Short mmCIF file of C-alpha atoms in Angstrom, two decimals:
data_model
loop_
_atom_site.label_atom_id
_atom_site.label_comp_id
_atom_site.label_asym_id
_atom_site.label_seq_id
_atom_site.Cartn_x
_atom_site.Cartn_y
_atom_site.Cartn_z
CA UNK A 19 24.54 -8.46 10.55
CA UNK A 20 20.97 -8.84 9.24
CA UNK A 21 22.21 -9.31 5.68
CA UNK A 22 24.62 -12.01 6.80
CA UNK A 23 21.82 -14.12 8.26
CA UNK A 24 20.15 -14.43 4.83
CA UNK A 25 21.40 -16.81 2.10
CA UNK A 26 23.17 -14.95 -0.72
CA UNK A 27 20.91 -16.36 -3.44
CA UNK A 28 17.98 -14.42 -1.91
CA UNK A 29 19.49 -11.22 -3.29
CA UNK A 30 19.76 -12.49 -6.87
CA UNK A 31 17.40 -10.96 -9.46
CA UNK A 32 16.33 -13.06 -12.44
CA UNK A 33 14.67 -11.09 -15.25
CA UNK A 34 13.14 -14.12 -16.96
CA UNK A 35 11.70 -15.43 -13.72
CA UNK A 36 10.27 -12.00 -12.93
CA UNK A 37 8.54 -11.84 -16.33
CA UNK A 38 7.02 -15.25 -15.66
CA UNK A 39 5.01 -13.71 -12.83
CA UNK A 40 3.70 -11.03 -15.18
CA UNK A 41 2.66 -13.75 -17.62
CA UNK A 42 0.98 -15.61 -14.78
CA UNK A 43 -0.98 -12.53 -13.74
CA UNK A 44 -1.93 -11.55 -17.30
CA UNK A 45 -3.28 -15.06 -17.91
CA UNK A 46 -5.40 -14.59 -14.81
CA UNK A 47 -6.67 -11.22 -16.03
CA UNK A 48 -7.53 -12.64 -19.46
CA UNK A 49 -9.27 -15.70 -18.02
CA UNK A 50 -11.39 -13.55 -15.72
CA UNK A 51 -12.34 -11.15 -18.53
CA UNK A 52 -13.35 -14.11 -20.68
CA UNK A 53 -15.53 -15.50 -17.90
CA UNK A 54 -17.08 -12.09 -17.25
CA UNK A 55 -17.93 -11.72 -20.93
CA UNK A 56 -20.20 -14.77 -20.53
CA UNK A 57 -22.06 -13.52 -17.47
CA UNK A 58 -24.93 -12.26 -19.61
CA UNK A 59 -25.72 -15.89 -20.49
CA UNK A 60 -26.38 -16.77 -16.85
CA UNK A 61 -29.85 -16.65 -15.28
CA UNK A 62 -30.67 -13.11 -14.17
CA UNK A 63 -30.66 -14.04 -10.49
CA UNK A 64 -27.04 -15.24 -10.77
CA UNK A 65 -25.62 -12.35 -12.77
CA UNK A 66 -25.18 -9.97 -9.84
CA UNK A 67 -23.35 -12.63 -7.84
CA UNK A 68 -21.14 -13.42 -10.83
CA UNK A 69 -20.20 -9.77 -11.31
CA UNK A 70 -19.27 -9.39 -7.65
CA UNK A 71 -17.13 -12.52 -7.89
CA UNK A 72 -15.42 -11.11 -11.00
CA UNK A 73 -14.73 -7.75 -9.32
CA UNK A 74 -13.24 -9.33 -6.23
CA UNK A 75 -11.07 -11.81 -8.14
CA UNK A 76 -9.93 -9.34 -10.79
CA UNK A 77 -9.08 -6.82 -8.11
CA UNK A 78 -6.79 -9.33 -6.40
CA UNK A 79 -5.10 -10.40 -9.65
CA UNK A 80 -4.55 -6.81 -10.80
CA UNK A 81 -3.14 -5.95 -7.38
CA UNK A 82 -0.59 -8.67 -8.10
CA UNK A 83 0.39 -6.79 -11.27
CA UNK A 84 0.59 -3.60 -9.21
CA UNK A 85 3.01 -5.35 -6.86
CA UNK A 86 5.23 -6.42 -9.78
CA UNK A 87 5.33 -2.81 -11.03
CA UNK A 88 6.17 -1.76 -7.48
CA UNK A 89 9.08 -4.19 -7.61
CA UNK A 90 10.23 -2.53 -10.84
CA UNK A 91 10.25 0.82 -9.06
CA UNK A 92 12.66 -0.57 -6.49
CA UNK A 93 14.92 -2.14 -9.11
CA UNK A 94 14.14 -5.61 -7.74
CA UNK A 95 12.50 -6.90 -10.93
CA UNK A 96 15.67 -7.04 -13.02
CA UNK A 97 19.37 -6.11 -12.82
CA UNK A 98 18.64 -3.79 -15.79
CA UNK A 99 17.38 -0.32 -14.87
CA UNK A 100 15.94 0.07 -18.37
CA UNK A 101 13.93 -3.15 -18.09
CA UNK A 102 12.71 -2.13 -14.64
CA UNK A 103 11.52 1.30 -15.74
CA UNK A 104 9.90 0.32 -19.04
CA UNK A 105 8.08 -2.62 -17.45
CA UNK A 106 7.03 -0.64 -14.40
CA UNK A 107 5.83 2.31 -16.51
CA UNK A 108 3.68 0.08 -18.72
CA UNK A 109 2.12 -1.87 -15.85
CA UNK A 110 1.51 1.10 -13.59
CA UNK A 111 0.18 3.28 -16.41
CA UNK A 112 -2.33 0.55 -17.26
CA UNK A 113 -3.51 0.73 -13.64
CA UNK A 114 -3.65 4.57 -13.70
CA UNK A 115 -0.59 4.96 -11.49
CA UNK A 116 1.97 7.69 -12.34
CA UNK A 117 4.98 5.39 -12.28
CA UNK A 118 7.90 7.81 -11.93
CA UNK A 119 6.03 10.16 -9.60
CA UNK A 120 5.08 7.28 -7.32
CA UNK A 121 8.59 5.80 -7.55
CA UNK A 122 10.19 9.01 -6.27
CA UNK A 123 7.88 9.49 -3.29
CA UNK A 124 7.88 5.78 -2.49
CA UNK A 125 11.65 5.88 -2.37
CA UNK A 126 11.40 8.63 0.25
CA UNK A 127 8.98 6.47 2.22
CA UNK A 128 11.53 3.65 2.34
CA UNK A 129 14.35 5.99 3.30
CA UNK A 130 12.29 7.55 6.10
CA UNK A 131 9.86 4.87 7.30
CA UNK A 132 8.23 5.69 10.67
CA UNK A 133 9.80 9.16 10.77
CA UNK A 134 7.20 11.67 11.94
CA UNK A 135 8.66 14.47 9.82
CA UNK A 136 9.90 12.80 6.64
CA UNK A 137 7.89 9.62 5.99
CA UNK A 138 5.58 9.83 2.96
CA UNK A 139 2.58 7.59 3.75
CA UNK A 140 0.27 7.09 6.72
CA UNK A 141 2.12 9.62 8.83
CA UNK A 142 0.23 9.68 12.16
CA UNK A 143 -1.79 12.78 12.89
CA UNK A 144 -0.98 14.42 16.20
CA UNK A 145 -3.41 15.09 19.02
CA UNK A 146 -3.39 18.84 18.28
CA UNK A 147 -4.00 18.23 14.56
CA UNK A 148 -7.12 16.28 15.54
CA UNK A 149 -8.25 19.23 17.69
CA UNK A 150 -7.73 17.25 20.88
CA UNK A 151 -4.93 19.25 22.50
CA UNK A 152 -7.23 20.54 25.26
CA UNK A 153 -8.41 18.64 28.33
CA UNK A 154 -10.51 15.47 27.91
CA UNK A 155 -13.56 17.31 29.24
CA UNK A 156 -13.83 19.49 26.11
CA UNK A 157 -16.48 19.05 23.43
CA UNK A 158 -13.94 17.81 20.87
CA UNK A 159 -12.92 14.94 23.15
CA UNK A 160 -16.52 14.04 23.94
CA UNK A 161 -17.49 13.90 20.27
CA UNK A 162 -14.42 11.86 19.38
CA UNK A 163 -15.13 9.41 22.16
CA UNK A 164 -18.73 8.98 21.01
CA UNK A 165 -17.67 8.22 17.45
CA UNK A 166 -15.01 5.78 18.64
CA UNK A 167 -17.76 3.69 20.22
CA UNK A 168 -19.70 3.50 16.94
CA UNK A 169 -18.77 0.45 14.82
CA UNK A 170 -20.60 1.85 11.78
CA UNK A 171 -18.46 4.98 11.92
CA UNK A 172 -15.25 2.96 11.72
CA UNK A 173 -16.61 0.66 9.02
CA UNK A 174 -17.50 3.73 6.95
CA UNK A 175 -13.99 5.12 7.47
CA UNK A 176 -12.42 1.82 6.39
CA UNK A 177 -14.52 1.74 3.20
CA UNK A 178 -13.87 5.39 2.34
CA UNK A 179 -10.12 5.15 2.99
CA UNK A 180 -9.73 1.84 1.17
CA UNK A 181 -11.60 2.83 -1.99
CA UNK A 182 -10.66 6.49 -2.35
CA UNK A 183 -7.52 6.92 -0.24
CA UNK A 184 -5.18 6.06 -3.12
CA UNK A 185 -6.55 8.62 -5.64
CA UNK A 186 -6.57 11.25 -2.86
CA UNK A 187 -2.97 10.42 -2.03
CA UNK A 188 -1.94 10.85 -5.66
CA UNK A 189 -4.00 13.99 -6.19
CA UNK A 190 -3.34 15.87 -2.93
CA UNK A 191 -0.92 13.72 -0.95
CA UNK A 192 -3.52 12.70 1.63
CA UNK A 193 -1.90 10.93 4.62
CA UNK A 194 1.46 12.42 3.61
CA UNK A 195 3.86 14.59 5.64
CA UNK A 196 3.21 18.17 6.72
CA UNK A 197 5.60 19.76 4.23
CA UNK A 198 3.76 18.32 1.22
CA UNK A 199 0.09 18.21 2.17
CA UNK A 200 -1.99 19.16 -0.84
CA UNK A 201 0.85 18.42 -3.29
CA UNK A 202 -0.04 16.48 -6.43
CA UNK A 203 1.81 13.53 -7.95
CA UNK A 204 0.62 14.71 -11.36
CA UNK A 205 2.29 18.14 -11.18
CA UNK A 206 5.87 18.09 -12.57
CA UNK A 207 6.67 21.18 -10.47
CA UNK A 208 5.26 19.78 -7.24
CA UNK A 209 7.22 20.20 -4.02
CA UNK A 210 7.38 16.40 -3.98
CA UNK A 211 9.95 16.35 -6.80
CA UNK A 212 13.34 17.81 -7.60
CA UNK A 213 13.66 20.03 -10.66
CA UNK A 214 15.74 17.39 -12.48
CA UNK A 215 12.85 14.90 -12.13
CA UNK A 216 10.35 17.09 -13.99
CA UNK A 217 10.44 15.24 -17.32
CA UNK A 218 10.02 11.89 -15.64
CA UNK A 219 6.80 13.18 -14.10
CA UNK A 220 5.71 14.32 -17.56
CA UNK A 221 6.36 10.80 -18.89
CA UNK A 222 4.24 9.43 -16.02
CA UNK A 223 1.40 11.75 -17.01
CA UNK A 224 1.70 10.69 -20.64
CA UNK A 225 1.26 7.07 -19.57
CA UNK A 226 -1.93 7.99 -17.71
CA UNK A 227 -3.22 9.96 -20.70
CA UNK A 228 -2.69 6.95 -22.99
CA UNK A 229 -4.62 4.67 -20.63
CA UNK A 230 -7.40 7.24 -20.28
CA UNK A 231 -7.63 7.53 -24.07
CA UNK A 232 -7.89 3.74 -24.41
CA UNK A 233 -10.68 3.67 -21.81
CA UNK A 234 -12.59 6.46 -23.59
CA UNK A 235 -12.22 4.63 -26.90
CA UNK A 236 -13.43 1.41 -25.30
CA UNK A 237 -16.47 3.20 -23.93
CA UNK A 238 -17.45 4.21 -27.48
CA UNK A 239 -16.85 0.70 -28.83
CA UNK A 240 -18.51 -1.31 -26.04
CA UNK A 241 -20.28 1.33 -23.84
CA UNK A 242 -19.30 3.27 -20.72
CA UNK A 243 -21.14 0.71 -18.59
CA UNK A 244 -18.98 -2.10 -19.92
CA UNK A 245 -15.80 -0.15 -19.12
CA UNK A 246 -17.03 0.45 -15.58
CA UNK A 247 -17.90 -3.22 -15.09
CA UNK A 248 -14.77 -4.70 -16.64
CA UNK A 249 -12.20 -2.06 -15.57
CA UNK A 250 -13.66 0.59 -13.26
CA UNK A 251 -14.84 -1.56 -10.37
CA UNK A 252 -11.72 -3.80 -10.39
CA UNK A 253 -9.70 -0.56 -10.32
CA UNK A 254 -11.47 0.39 -7.09
CA UNK A 255 -10.76 -3.08 -5.73
CA UNK A 256 -7.06 -2.60 -6.48
CA UNK A 257 -7.27 0.67 -4.54
CA UNK A 258 -8.86 -1.24 -1.67
CA UNK A 259 -6.08 -3.80 -1.49
CA UNK A 260 -3.26 -1.33 -2.02
CA UNK A 261 -4.39 1.11 0.66
CA UNK A 262 -5.50 -1.54 3.15
CA UNK A 263 -2.29 -3.56 2.86
CA UNK A 264 -0.10 -0.46 3.27
CA UNK A 265 -2.20 0.88 6.13
CA UNK A 266 -1.94 -2.35 8.12
CA UNK A 267 1.79 -2.65 7.42
CA UNK A 268 2.53 0.74 8.97
CA UNK A 269 -0.19 1.36 11.54
CA UNK A 270 -0.50 -0.38 14.92
CA UNK A 271 -0.68 0.62 18.59
CA UNK A 272 2.23 -1.78 19.16
CA UNK A 273 4.61 -0.17 16.68
CA UNK A 274 6.32 3.18 17.36
CA UNK A 275 6.92 6.22 15.21
CA UNK A 276 9.97 8.36 15.86
CA UNK A 277 10.93 12.00 15.84
CA UNK A 278 14.30 12.90 14.33
CA UNK A 279 16.33 12.60 17.53
CA UNK A 280 15.55 8.88 17.95
CA UNK A 281 14.95 7.76 14.36
CA UNK A 282 17.41 5.63 12.39
CA UNK A 283 16.92 3.86 9.08
CA UNK A 284 16.97 0.40 10.65
CA UNK A 285 14.59 1.36 13.45
CA UNK A 286 12.17 2.71 10.87
CA UNK A 287 12.48 -0.25 8.53
CA UNK A 288 11.72 -2.65 11.38
CA UNK A 289 8.57 -0.69 12.28
CA UNK A 290 6.79 -2.66 9.59
CA UNK A 291 4.24 -5.40 10.22
CA UNK A 292 3.84 -8.63 8.28
CA UNK A 293 0.30 -9.99 7.83
CA UNK A 294 -0.66 -13.50 6.77
CA UNK A 295 -3.81 -13.55 4.60
CA UNK A 296 -3.72 -17.26 3.85
CA UNK A 297 -1.94 -19.20 1.10
CA UNK A 298 -4.15 -18.10 -1.81
CA UNK A 299 -4.08 -14.35 -1.16
CA UNK A 300 -0.42 -14.42 -0.15
CA UNK A 301 0.40 -16.05 -3.50
CA UNK A 302 -1.82 -13.82 -5.64
CA UNK A 303 -0.43 -10.69 -3.94
CA UNK A 304 3.14 -11.96 -4.45
CA UNK A 305 3.73 -11.93 -0.70
CA UNK A 306 3.76 -8.15 -0.43
CA UNK A 307 1.78 -8.58 2.79
CA UNK A 308 3.62 -11.36 4.62
CA UNK A 309 7.25 -10.49 3.74
CA UNK A 310 7.15 -6.72 4.01
CA UNK A 311 9.69 -6.46 6.82
CA UNK A 312 12.27 -8.12 4.57
CA UNK A 313 11.25 -5.81 1.75
CA UNK A 314 11.83 -2.70 3.86
CA UNK A 315 15.21 -3.86 5.10
CA UNK A 316 16.35 -5.08 1.64
CA UNK A 317 14.31 -3.31 -1.06
CA UNK A 318 16.33 -4.78 -3.94
CA UNK A 319 15.33 -8.31 -2.98
CA UNK A 320 12.78 -9.85 -5.42
CA UNK A 321 9.52 -11.04 -3.94
CA UNK A 322 10.14 -14.69 -4.84
CA UNK A 323 13.03 -14.77 -2.35
CA UNK A 324 11.44 -12.61 0.34
CA UNK A 325 9.48 -15.41 2.01
CA UNK A 326 12.65 -17.44 2.56
CA UNK A 327 14.48 -14.34 3.76
CA UNK A 328 11.65 -13.59 6.19
CA UNK A 329 12.17 -16.93 7.95
CA UNK A 330 15.78 -16.03 8.64
CA UNK A 331 14.97 -12.44 9.65
CA UNK A 332 12.24 -13.62 12.01
CA UNK A 333 14.67 -15.92 13.77
CA UNK A 334 17.36 -13.22 13.96
CA UNK A 335 15.11 -10.38 15.09
CA UNK A 336 13.13 -12.29 17.69
CA UNK A 337 10.81 -9.92 19.56
CA UNK A 338 11.76 -7.08 17.20
CA UNK A 339 10.02 -8.80 14.28
CA UNK A 340 6.43 -7.52 14.03
CA UNK A 341 3.68 -9.69 12.59
CA UNK A 342 -0.10 -9.90 12.95
CA UNK A 343 -2.10 -12.97 11.97
CA UNK A 344 -5.49 -11.47 12.88
CA UNK A 345 -8.19 -11.80 10.22
CA UNK A 346 -7.65 -9.13 7.56
CA UNK A 347 -11.01 -7.39 7.97
CA UNK A 348 -10.89 -7.57 11.77
CA UNK A 349 -7.39 -6.07 11.71
CA UNK A 350 -8.62 -3.23 9.49
CA UNK A 351 -11.46 -2.41 11.86
CA UNK A 352 -9.33 -2.57 15.01
CA UNK A 353 -6.56 -0.48 13.51
CA UNK A 354 -8.99 2.17 12.30
CA UNK A 355 -10.57 2.31 15.74
CA UNK A 356 -7.46 2.43 17.92
CA UNK A 357 -4.93 4.25 15.71
CA UNK A 358 -6.39 7.75 15.87
CA UNK A 359 -3.45 9.99 16.79
CA UNK A 360 -0.10 10.27 18.55
CA UNK A 361 0.92 12.78 21.21
CA UNK A 362 2.46 16.08 20.14
CA UNK A 363 5.66 15.73 22.14
CA UNK A 364 8.14 12.97 22.69
CA UNK A 365 10.85 11.16 20.76
CA UNK A 366 9.10 7.79 20.51
CA UNK A 367 5.37 7.97 19.82
CA UNK A 368 2.64 5.33 19.82
CA UNK A 369 -0.84 5.44 18.34
CA UNK A 370 -3.73 5.91 20.74
CA UNK A 371 -7.33 7.12 20.85
CA UNK A 372 -9.52 9.05 23.25
CA UNK A 373 -10.99 6.00 24.93
CA UNK A 374 -9.59 2.63 25.94
CA UNK A 375 -6.30 1.79 24.13
CA UNK A 376 -5.83 -1.57 22.49
CA UNK A 377 -4.58 -4.23 24.90
CA UNK A 378 -1.16 -5.36 23.77
CA UNK A 379 -0.35 -8.94 24.65
#
């Protein structure tokens, strides 16, 4: 029924058109690197500002490349599986992402979105996991309540999660499900993967090793400082966008998570939230943020059709279509503050905290 409400051309994948977006992003990367290479010619008092501008802009553009590689992992880039995998492996390896390892766990995320036991990312922690299973009068509750009233505490959590959450997820499956906590995306024998996927994980690791070798070589040619300025800080900015976008798409006091007895694929897919960041960011991020509901329902749909599909889905779903147009940074802060845990029992669970819950309008 949902598929029928969307024009058929929205499901068509065009390889040439998909490559045009890579070319667009690579031109942006090259232009920004060229501009950054001239920063030393600026007056000293402007150089710091120029570097910050470069880091922010390059982080956004490279996140766009990350999104295209993500599309390859879903098979939405091209009708050819070979083209999808080669392109995705090259792009993700350049961004220090283990392509095949991520592809496998991300597939499980899409198959089990909002399932408390089987989802792969931003699985809510329960009240008992947070040490809050006892009565509200206990010390753990009092401490948690105090911290919830501290804006600096939540700002620090947002910064730490946004910059370092992605490497921690890859290295030890932080924010992942109970069965795989501590598992590494770099280990071919990890519990995250089937035995027949082992060599694909090895290929992912080879891609990372090649990129690491190029970065080491570049540090000898130009200096380690130059590598940090031109690549390292933008890499952290990509982490920021990737983690923050995903976090906001799947975390909200308004949106439920389900235990197995109430979960279905469609219920889970619709527990996704679209966010509008404005025309410029929406375009640079290839609409991963404002057409994510459509992406979860139809993962083979290319991003350049997802915006049109979203209009039809929004009309069809009505109140069951989730979106949030709050300022990006404000939404991050509010979500970090109010989405602390879910209760231990129940079939349909909602985020809450130890103090006043978010007012839902």
